[in-house]
Coordinates of C-alpha atoms in Angstrom, one line a residue:
X169 CA 96.0 37.5 40.8
X170 CA 98.8 37.6 43.7
X171 CA 97.0 37.1 47.9
X172 CA 99.2 38.6 50.4
X173 CA 98.5 36.5 53.5
X174 CA 98.0 39.5 56.0
X175 CA 99.0 43.0 56.0
X176 CA 101.8 43.5 58.6
X177 CA 104.3 40.8 55.4
X178 CA 103.0 43.9 52.8
X179 CA 104.5 46.3 55.6
X180 CA 107.6 44.5 55.6
X181 CA 107.9 44.4 52.0
X182 CA 107.1 48.3 52.1
X183 CA 109.8 49.5 54.4
X184 CA 112.0 47.5 52.4
X185 CA 112.6 48.5 49.9
X186 CA 111.9 52.1 51.5
X187 CA 115.2 50.9 53.1
X188 CA 116.9 49.9 49.6
X189 CA 116.0 53.3 47.6
X190 CA 116.4 55.8 51.1
X191 CA 119.0 56.9 48.2
X192 CA 116.9 59.1 46.8
X193 CA 119.6 59.3 43.3
X194 CA 119.5 55.7 43.8
X195 CA 115.8 55.3 43.7
X196 CA 115.5 57.9 40.7
X197 CA 117.6 55.6 38.8
X198 CA 115.3 52.5 40.0
X199 CA 111.9 54.0 38.4
X200 CA 114.1 55.8 35.5
X201 CA 115.6 52.6 34.3
X202 CA 111.9 50.3 35.3
X203 CA 109.6 52.8 35.3
X204 CA 108.5 51.7 38.3
X205 CA 104.9 52.2 40.4
X206 CA 106.5 54.6 43.6
X207 CA 105.4 56.0 46.7
X208 CA 106.5 58.0 49.2
X209 CA 106.2 58.7 52.7
X210 CA 108.1 60.3 55.0
X211 CA 109.3 61.5 58.0
X212 CA 109.3 64.7 59.9
X213 CA 108.9 67.4 61.9
X214 CA 106.8 70.7 61.5
X215 CA 109.5 72.5 63.9
X216 CA 112.3 72.7 61.6
X217 CA 112.2 74.8 59.0
X218 CA 112.7 72.0 56.1
X219 CA 109.6 70.5 56.5
X220 CA 110.2 66.6 54.9
X221 CA 112.1 69.0 51.9
X222 CA 113.8 65.3 51.2
X223 CA 110.8 63.8 50.6
X224 CA 108.4 65.8 48.4
X225 CA 111.3 66.4 46.9
X226 CA 111.4 62.3 45.7
X227 CA 108.0 62.9 45.1
X228 CA 107.8 65.0 42.6
X229 CA 110.8 64.5 41.5
X230 CA 110.5 60.7 40.3
X231 CA 107.0 62.0 39.1
X232 CA 109.3 64.0 36.6
X233 CA 111.3 61.1 35.6
X234 CA 108.4 59.4 34.4
X235 CA 107.2 56.6 38.0
X236 CA 103.6 56.1 38.2
X237 CA 102.8 57.4 41.6
X238 CA 101.1 55.0 43.8
X239 CA 99.3 56.5 46.0
X240 CA 99.6 59.7 47.4
X241 CA 102.2 62.0 48.9
X242 CA 102.3 60.3 53.0
X243 CA 103.8 63.1 55.8
X244 CA 104.9 62.2 59.0
X245 CA 105.0 64.3 61.9
X246 CA 107.3 63.5 65.2
X247 CA 106.4 67.1 66.4
X248 CA 103.0 65.6 66.7
X249 CA 102.1 61.8 66.7
X250 CA 104.1 60.1 63.2
X251 CA 103.0 56.5 63.7
X252 CA 99.2 57.8 63.4
X253 CA 100.7 59.4 60.2
X254 CA 101.5 56.9 59.5
X255 CA 98.8 54.0 59.9
X256 CA 96.1 56.9 58.8
X257 CA 98.2 57.2 55.5
X258 CA 99.0 53.1 55.5
X259 CA 95.5 52.8 55.8
X260 CA 94.2 54.1 52.3
X261 CA 97.6 53.7 50.3
X262 CA 96.9 49.6 50.7
X263 CA 93.8 49.0 49.1
X264 CA 95.8 51.6 47.0
X265 CA 98.2 49.1 46.2
X266 CA 95.7 46.6 45.8
X267 CA 93.6 48.0 44.0
X268 CA 96.9 49.6 41.1
X269 CA 98.3 45.4 41.0
X270 CA 95.0 43.5 40.9
X271 CA 96.6 42.7 44.2
X272 CA 93.9 40.5 46.9
X273 CA 94.2 42.0 50.2
X274 CA 93.5 39.2 53.1
X275 CA 93.2 41.6 55.6
X276 CA 95.5 41.7 58.8
X277 CA 96.1 38.6 61.4
X278 CA 97.8 40.8 65.0
X279 CA 98.3 37.9 66.1
X280 CA 101.2 36.4 63.5
X281 CA 105.1 36.7 65.8
X282 CA 107.8 37.5 64.4
X283 CA 110.5 35.7 66.5
X284 CA 109.4 32.5 68.1
X285 CA 110.8 31.4 72.0
X286 CA 112.6 29.5 73.3
X287 CA 113.5 29.1 77.3
X288 CA 116.7 28.0 78.5
X289 CA 117.5 26.1 81.2
X290 CA 121.0 24.8 82.8
X291 CA 122.3 27.3 80.3
X292 CA 126.1 28.1 81.5
X293 CA 126.7 31.6 82.8
X294 CA 129.3 32.7 80.0
X295 CA 126.4 32.5 77.3
X296 CA 124.2 34.0 79.1
X297 CA 124.5 37.8 78.0
X298 CA 124.0 40.2 81.3
X299 CA 125.0 43.4 82.8
X300 CA 126.9 45.5 80.9
X301 CA 127.9 42.4 78.4
X302 CA 123.8 43.3 77.1
X303 CA 125.1 46.1 75.2
X304 CA 128.9 45.0 74.3
X305 CA 130.2 42.6 71.7
X306 CA 133.5 43.2 73.3
X307 CA 133.5 44.4 77.3
X308 CA 136.8 42.6 78.9
X309 CA 139.2 43.8 75.6
X310 CA 137.3 46.6 74.9
X311 CA 139.3 48.7 71.0
X312 CA 138.5 52.0 70.1
X313 CA 137.0 52.5 68.0
X314 CA 133.8 53.8 70.0
X315 CA 131.0 53.7 68.1
X316 CA 127.3 52.6 69.3
X317 CA 128.3 49.0 69.2
X318 CA 130.8 49.7 70.8
X319 CA 130.8 52.9 73.5
X320 CA 133.6 52.9 75.6
X321 CA 133.1 52.8 79.3
X322 CA 133.7 56.4 81.4
X323 CA 134.5 56.4 84.5
X324 CA 132.6 59.4 86.1
X325 CA 135.4 62.0 87.2
X326 CA 133.1 64.9 88.4
X327 CA 129.7 64.8 88.8
X328 CA 128.5 67.9 90.9
X329 CA 125.2 70.4 91.2
X330 CA 125.0 72.9 89.4
X331 CA 121.4 74.4 90.4
X332 CA 121.8 76.3 94.8
X333 CA 120.7 75.1 97.5
X334 CA 117.1 77.0 97.1
X335 CA 115.7 75.3 93.4
X336 CA 113.6 72.6 93.6
X337 CA 114.6 71.1 90.3
X338 CA 118.8 69.9 90.0
X339 CA 121.1 69.5 87.6
X340 CA 123.8 68.2 87.0
X341 CA 128.2 68.9 85.1
X342 CA 129.6 65.6 84.7
X343 CA 132.5 64.6 83.8
X344 CA 133.4 61.6 82.4
X345 CA 137.7 60.2 81.8
X346 CA 138.7 59.5 78.5
X347 CA 142.4 59.0 78.9
X348 CA 144.4 57.0 77.3
X349 CA 140.8 55.3 75.1
X350 CA 141.9 57.4 72.4
X351 CA 138.4 59.1 72.0
X352 CA 138.8 62.6 70.2
X353 CA 136.2 65.4 70.3
X354 CA 135.8 68.4 69.2
X355 CA 133.7 71.4 70.8
X356 CA 130.2 71.8 69.3
X357 CA 129.9 67.5 69.7
X358 CA 127.5 65.1 71.1
X359 CA 128.5 62.7 74.0
X360 CA 126.1 59.6 73.0
X361 CA 124.8 58.0 76.8
X362 CA 123.5 54.8 76.8
X363 CA 121.6 54.4 79.8
X364 CA 119.6 52.1 82.4
X365 CA 116.1 51.1 82.8
X366 CA 114.6 51.8 86.3
X367 CA 115.0 48.7 88.3
X368 CA 111.7 49.3 89.8
X369 CA 109.7 50.0 86.9
X370 CA 111.7 46.2 85.3
X371 CA 109.9 44.7 89.1
X372 CA 106.4 46.1 88.1
X373 CA 106.0 45.2 84.7
X374 CA 107.4 41.2 86.0
X375 CA 104.8 41.8 88.9
X376 CA 102.1 42.9 86.9
X377 CA 102.7 40.1 83.7
X378 CA 103.2 37.1 86.6
X379 CA 106.5 36.2 84.9
X380 CA 109.8 35.2 86.4
X381 CA 111.6 38.5 85.4
X382 CA 115.2 35.6 86.2
X383 CA 113.8 33.1 83.5
X384 CA 116.9 32.8 80.3
X385 CA 115.5 32.9 77.1
X386 CA 116.2 33.1 73.1
X387 CA 113.5 35.0 70.7
X388 CA 114.8 33.8 67.1
X389 CA 113.2 36.0 63.6
X390 CA 110.9 33.1 62.3
X391 CA 112.1 34.7 58.6
X392 CA 114.9 32.7 58.4
X393 CA 116.4 34.8 55.0
X394 CA 116.4 38.2 57.4
X395 CA 120.1 39.2 58.8
X396 CA 117.9 40.1 62.0
X397 CA 118.5 36.6 63.9
X398 CA 116.7 37.8 67.0
X399 CA 116.0 41.3 68.4
X400 CA 118.6 42.2 71.5
X401 CA 121.4 40.2 71.9
X402 CA 120.5 36.6 73.4
X403 CA 120.5 34.2 75.8
X404 CA 119.4 36.9 78.2
X405 CA 117.1 37.2 81.0
X406 CA 113.9 39.5 80.9
X407 CA 115.5 41.0 83.5
X408 CA 118.0 41.5 81.5
X409 CA 115.8 42.4 78.5
X410 CA 113.8 44.8 80.3
X411 CA 116.3 46.8 82.4
X412 CA 119.0 47.6 79.0
X413 CA 117.5 46.2 75.7
X414 CA 114.2 48.0 75.4
X415 CA 111.8 51.3 76.6
X416 CA 109.8 50.9 79.0
X417 CA 109.3 54.7 80.0
X418 CA 107.5 56.2 76.7
X419 CA 104.4 56.4 75.7
X420 CA 103.5 53.2 73.4
X421 CA 102.6 53.6 70.2
X422 CA 99.2 52.6 68.6
X423 CA 99.8 49.1 67.3
X424 CA 101.5 47.9 70.5
X425 CA 98.3 48.7 71.8
X426 CA 96.6 46.7 69.0
X427 CA 98.8 43.7 69.6
X428 CA 97.8 43.8 73.3
X429 CA 94.4 43.5 73.4
X430 CA 94.3 40.5 72.2
X431 CA 96.0 39.3 76.1
X432 CA 93.0 41.5 77.6
X433 CA 90.5 38.8 79.4
X434 CA 87.9 41.1 80.0
X435 CA 85.9 42.4 76.8
X436 CA 85.9 46.1 77.7
X437 CA 89.2 46.6 78.6
X438 CA 89.7 44.3 75.4
X439 CA 87.6 46.8 73.5
X440 CA 89.3 50.2 74.9
X441 CA 92.9 49.2 73.5
X442 CA 91.5 48.0 70.3
X443 CA 89.8 51.8 70.2
X444 CA 93.2 54.0 70.7
X445 CA 94.6 51.6 67.8
X446 CA 92.0 52.7 65.5
X447 CA 92.2 55.8 63.3
X448 CA 89.0 56.2 64.3
X449 CA 88.5 59.6 64.9
X450 CA 87.6 59.5 68.5
X451 CA 90.6 56.8 68.3
X452 CA 93.3 59.0 67.6
X453 CA 91.0 60.5 70.0
X454 CA 90.9 58.6 73.2
X455 CA 95.1 57.4 72.1
X456 CA 95.5 61.4 72.4
X457 CA 94.4 61.7 75.7
X458 CA 94.3 58.6 77.7
X459 CA 98.5 57.5 76.8
X460 CA 99.7 60.7 75.0
X461 CA 98.3 63.4 77.2
X462 CA 98.6 61.9 80.8
X463 CA 101.6 61.0 79.5
X464 CA 101.5 56.4 80.0
X465 CA 104.0 54.1 79.5
X466 CA 103.7 50.7 79.1
X467 CA 103.8 50.2 83.5
X468 CA 101.4 51.9 83.5
X469 CA 99.0 50.7 81.4
X470 CA 99.0 47.2 82.5
X471 CA 98.8 48.9 86.2
X472 CA 95.7 50.4 84.9
X473 CA 94.5 47.8 82.6
X474 CA 93.9 44.9 85.7
X475 CA 92.9 42.3 83.0
X476 CA 96.0 43.1 80.8
X477 CA 98.8 39.9 80.8
X478 CA 100.5 39.7 77.8
X479 CA 103.0 37.1 77.7
X480 CA 106.6 39.1 78.7
X481 CA 108.4 37.4 75.4
X482 CA 105.6 38.7 72.8
X483 CA 105.9 42.4 75.4
X484 CA 110.2 42.4 74.2
X485 CA 108.8 41.9 70.9
X486 CA 106.8 44.4 70.9
X487 CA 108.5 47.4 72.9
X488 CA 111.1 49.6 70.9
X489 CA 114.8 49.2 71.4
X490 CA 116.1 51.2 74.5
X491 CA 118.0 54.1 73.0
X492 CA 121.1 55.9 73.4
X493 CA 120.4 59.7 74.7
X494 CA 122.3 62.4 73.5
X495 CA 124.2 65.6 75.3
X496 CA 126.1 69.3 74.1
X497 CA 129.3 69.1 74.9
X498 CA 130.4 71.6 77.8
X499 CA 134.1 71.3 77.2
X500 CA 136.8 71.9 75.3
X501 CA 139.7 69.3 74.0
X502 CA 141.9 72.7 74.2
X503 CA 141.5 72.5 77.8
X504 CA 139.8 69.0 78.8
X505 CA 141.7 66.5 76.2
X506 CA 141.6 64.2 78.6
X507 CA 137.8 64.6 80.1
X508 CA 134.5 65.0 78.0
X509 CA 131.7 67.1 79.7
X510 CA 128.0 67.7 79.8
X511 CA 125.6 69.7 81.2
X512 CA 122.0 67.9 81.6
X513 CA 118.8 69.2 84.4
X514 CA 117.7 66.1 85.9
X515 CA 113.9 64.7 84.2
X516 CA 111.2 64.4 87.5
X517 CA 107.5 65.0 86.6
X518 CA 104.3 64.5 88.5
X519 CA 101.7 63.3 85.4
X520 CA 97.8 63.8 85.0
X521 CA 97.7 60.3 87.0
X522 CA 99.3 60.9 90.0
X523 CA 102.7 59.3 89.3
X524 CA 105.9 60.5 89.1
X525 CA 108.0 59.9 85.8
X526 CA 111.6 60.1 85.9
X527 CA 113.9 61.2 83.2
X528 CA 115.9 57.2 82.2
X529 CA 119.2 58.8 81.1
X530 CA 119.6 61.8 83.5
X531 CA 118.1 59.4 87.0
X532 CA 120.2 56.7 86.7
X533 CA 123.6 59.4 86.1
X534 CA 121.8 61.3 89.1
X535 CA 123.6 58.3 91.5
X536 CA 126.7 57.6 89.5
X537 CA 129.5 59.4 91.5
X538 CA 133.4 59.0 91.7
X539 CA 133.6 57.6 94.8
X540 CA 132.2 54.0 93.3
X541 CA 135.2 52.6 91.6
X542 CA 132.4 50.2 89.2
X543 CA 130.4 53.5 88.3
X544 CA 131.3 53.1 84.7
X545 CA 128.8 54.9 82.4
X546 CA 129.1 54.2 78.5
X547 CA 129.6 56.4 75.8
X548 CA 130.8 57.2 73.0
X549 CA 131.2 60.6 70.7
X550 CA 128.6 61.6 67.7
X551 CA 130.2 64.1 65.9
X552 CA 128.5 68.3 65.0
X553 CA 128.3 71.0 62.6
X554 CA 127.7 73.0 64.9
X555 CA 131.5 75.0 65.0
X556 CA 133.2 77.6 66.1
X557 CA 134.4 79.7 62.9
X558 CA 138.1 78.9 61.3
X559 CA 139.6 82.3 62.5
X560 CA 139.4 83.6 65.9
X561 CA 139.4 87.3 65.0
X562 CA 135.7 86.7 63.5
X563 CA 133.2 87.7 65.9
X564 CA 130.5 85.4 67.7
X565 CA 126.8 85.7 69.0
X566 CA 125.4 82.5 70.5
X567 CA 122.3 82.4 72.2
X568 CA 121.7 79.7 75.0
X569 CA 119.0 80.2 78.1
X570 CA 119.3 76.7 80.5
X571 CA 121.0 74.3 79.0
X572 CA 121.6 75.1 75.6
X573 CA 124.8 77.2 77.1
X574 CA 126.7 74.0 76.9
X575 CA 127.6 73.7 73.3
X576 CA 128.9 77.6 74.4
X577 CA 130.8 76.9 77.3
X578 CA 133.1 74.8 76.0
X579 CA 133.0 77.6 72.7
X580 CA 133.5 80.0 74.8
X581 CA 136.5 77.7 76.9
X582 CA 138.7 77.5 73.6
X583 CA 138.2 81.1 72.3
X584 CA 139.8 82.5 75.7
X585 CA 142.4 79.6 75.1
X586 CA 143.3 81.3 71.9
X587 CA 143.2 84.7 73.3
X588 CA 146.0 83.2 76.1
X589 CA 148.2 81.9 73.3
X590 CA 148.4 85.8 72.0
X591 CA 146.0 84.8 68.7
X592 CA 143.4 87.6 67.9
X593 CA 140.1 87.1 69.5
X594 CA 136.6 88.8 68.6
X595 CA 133.9 89.4 70.2
X596 CA 132.6 86.4 71.7
X597 CA 128.8 87.8 72.6
X598 CA 126.8 85.5 75.0
X599 CA 122.7 85.6 75.4
X600 CA 122.2 82.7 78.4
X601 CA 118.7 82.7 80.8
X602 CA 117.0 80.9 83.2
X603 CA 115.0 80.8 85.9
X604 CA 117.1 83.3 89.2
X605 CA 119.4 84.1 89.5
X606 CA 120.4 82.3 92.9
X607 CA 118.6 79.3 92.2
X608 CA 120.3 78.2 87.9
X609 CA 122.7 80.6 86.5
X610 CA 124.3 77.4 85.4
X611 CA 128.6 78.5 85.6
X612 CA 127.8 81.8 87.1
X613 CA 131.6 82.3 88.5
X614 CA 133.3 80.9 85.4
X615 CA 131.3 83.3 83.1
X616 CA 131.8 86.0 85.8
X617 CA 135.7 85.3 85.5
X618 CA 135.8 85.8 81.7
X619 CA 133.9 88.6 81.8
X620 CA 136.2 90.4 84.2
X621 CA 139.0 89.1 81.6
X622 CA 137.5 90.8 78.7
X623 CA 137.3 86.8 76.8
X624 CA 133.2 87.5 77.0
X625 CA 130.7 89.8 77.0
X626 CA 127.7 88.6 79.1
X627 CA 124.2 89.6 78.4
X628 CA 121.9 87.7 80.8
X629 CA 117.8 87.5 82.0
X630 CA 116.2 86.1 84.9
X631 CA 112.5 85.4 83.8
X632 CA 111.1 85.4 86.8
X633 CA 112.9 88.1 89.3
X634 CA 110.6 90.4 88.4
X635 CA 107.4 91.2 87.7
X636 CA 106.6 89.8 83.9
X637 CA 108.7 87.7 82.3
X638 CA 111.9 87.7 80.8
X639 CA 113.6 85.7 78.5
X640 CA 117.0 86.5 76.2
X641 CA 115.0 87.3 73.1
X642 CA 113.7 90.4 74.6
X643 CA 117.6 91.5 75.3
X644 CA 118.5 90.1 70.8
X645 CA 115.0 93.0 70.7
X646 CA 116.7 95.3 72.9
X647 CA 120.6 94.5 70.8
X648 CA 119.5 95.0 67.0
X649 CA 122.2 97.1 66.6
X650 CA 125.3 94.6 68.6
X651 CA 123.2 92.7 66.2
X652 CA 123.7 93.8 63.0
X653 CA 126.9 94.7 63.9
X654 CA 128.1 91.9 64.1
X655 CA 126.3 90.0 61.3
X656 CA 125.3 92.2 58.6
X657 CA 128.6 94.6 59.2
X658 CA 131.7 92.2 60.8
X659 CA 130.7 88.7 58.9
X660 CA 130.0 87.1 62.1
X661 CA 128.6 83.6 63.3
X662 CA 125.5 83.8 65.2
X663 CA 124.6 80.3 66.9
X664 CA 121.4 79.0 69.0
X665 CA 120.6 75.9 70.8
X666 CA 117.3 75.3 72.8
X667 CA 114.1 74.6 72.6
X668 CA 113.1 74.2 68.6
X669 CA 109.6 74.9 68.8
X670 CA 109.6 78.6 70.4
X671 CA 112.9 80.8 71.2
X672 CA 114.7 79.0 68.4
X673 CA 112.1 80.0 66.0
X674 CA 111.9 83.6 68.2
X675 CA 115.0 84.6 67.5
X676 CA 115.5 83.6 63.9
X677 CA 112.2 86.0 63.4
X678 CA 113.9 88.9 65.2
X679 CA 117.3 88.3 63.0
X680 CA 114.8 88.4 59.8
X681 CA 114.0 91.9 61.4
X682 CA 116.9 93.3 62.2
X683 CA 118.5 92.2 58.8
X684 CA 114.8 94.7 57.6
X685 CA 115.9 97.6 60.3
X686 CA 119.0 97.9 60.5
X687 CA 120.1 96.3 56.4
X688 CA 117.3 97.8 54.8
X689 CA 116.3 95.3 53.0
X690 CA 112.4 94.2 52.5
X691 CA 111.2 90.8 54.1
X692 CA 112.0 88.7 51.4
X693 CA 115.3 89.9 51.2
X694 CA 116.2 89.9 54.6
X695 CA 115.2 85.9 55.1
X696 CA 117.4 85.5 51.7
X697 CA 120.2 87.1 53.8
X698 CA 119.7 84.9 56.6
X699 CA 119.8 81.5 54.6
X700 CA 122.9 82.3 52.9
X701 CA 124.0 82.7 56.5
X702 CA 122.7 79.4 57.2
X703 CA 124.4 77.5 53.4
X704 CA 127.8 79.9 54.9
X705 CA 127.2 78.1 58.3
X706 CA 127.1 81.3 59.6
X707 CA 123.8 80.8 61.9
X708 CA 123.8 77.7 63.0
X709 CA 121.0 75.8 65.2
X710 CA 121.8 73.0 68.0
X711 CA 118.2 72.6 69.2
X712 CA 115.2 69.4 69.9
X713 CA 111.7 70.3 70.8

């Protein structure tokens, strides 16, 4: 009889096994060779067509090869609440594992910590991670290649507003200087930007926890065999950790609430947190309402549950790492080999609790201007499959409302460059939509110049300039002959960039309808025609939910 100390340890073992077998082929070979029992939990998003396809395939294939499934396949949906999906599945999974292997489970002990705290006094300044040194291995002598572990500190060349003066929103056009960096990018790639958390929010955490943010500390993994010695570069101050390392603006997951509950001195507060962390129907509803729908981050939770005073080191252990944000590059290296451009809406909105939430990266970037010589932004390029046709003579249709226009600005620049070189360039057609032509018509002057020069065919939809809403999808519905001419008769390409949940799905449905009507096909044949375009890289999407 094997006895596990706690479920958290089991979770770590399970996640390690999944990581080791993340290569489906390797997992299958293990199963065939050793006849291993297996279990699969997939991470997916229902807004995408091939939802959890790999997890479903691996689960089915392992069974075909003779492996033994311990418990039913689990599917996580990141469009809803993937943490809740996992926890609900896991709570049924572990009893099945215990029964299968004859293991006695000893329950959970949420007080077990993964990291040991050491606070430092009189540590030399050159041994403390601080500022951008918190992220970079080599700040003074940066060397390529630049990536997630070694981002390039890029000066800001241009930061200008794209919205008109009457707009209540803000959209930035930002150009980063990459001269002499040896950074190379292609049209359609993504630019990763590492943000910095708002100082006011960081200070509020210190105040709510009653902690000195300038205390220097180290968190050391208690598992000596782990390759991850610290959760982030240490030693550093709490201020540095909360500013540069940790995500303090997203909705905390339920497992964080479960551990925080132990630090609520008011029994009612403790029970409230425990309820929201539970997998009961009432608990899920409470979490969905209080955390997700009312959009509370860790700062809001500490403010609204006054008896909750967690030690700051444990909070730093629990919070997820602050991730870089990816933006579609809105320039072509043919025109701008020494700079890279992005187009970003400044995120700011009022929550149901009356607070104003702001986007971490865009709010920070808005204050970055070329006039400041110390204005450096950590960036790196992520390669994409969102590519123009090999031959410029191939016609293209681009559908990009709002900031979905970003990669297409680069596409148009590149096609115009080819045209000026004397190359034959096929039709370059753009469907762009926004609210009002005088407020958020991005790159209007540029687009109109391309139309005048004959480089671009432009279709615009301004949704709020008439009594009824008009979107790019309405224009596509009206222009079925043009669409079929490009994708059906001329073997052209179509690109979609923007909202995955509604716009991209509607565009897909319209394309199927076009192929059915103009290509005289059944719905099944039309769907397969679009799938074939996708496999041939003639139908490409760069979308987000």
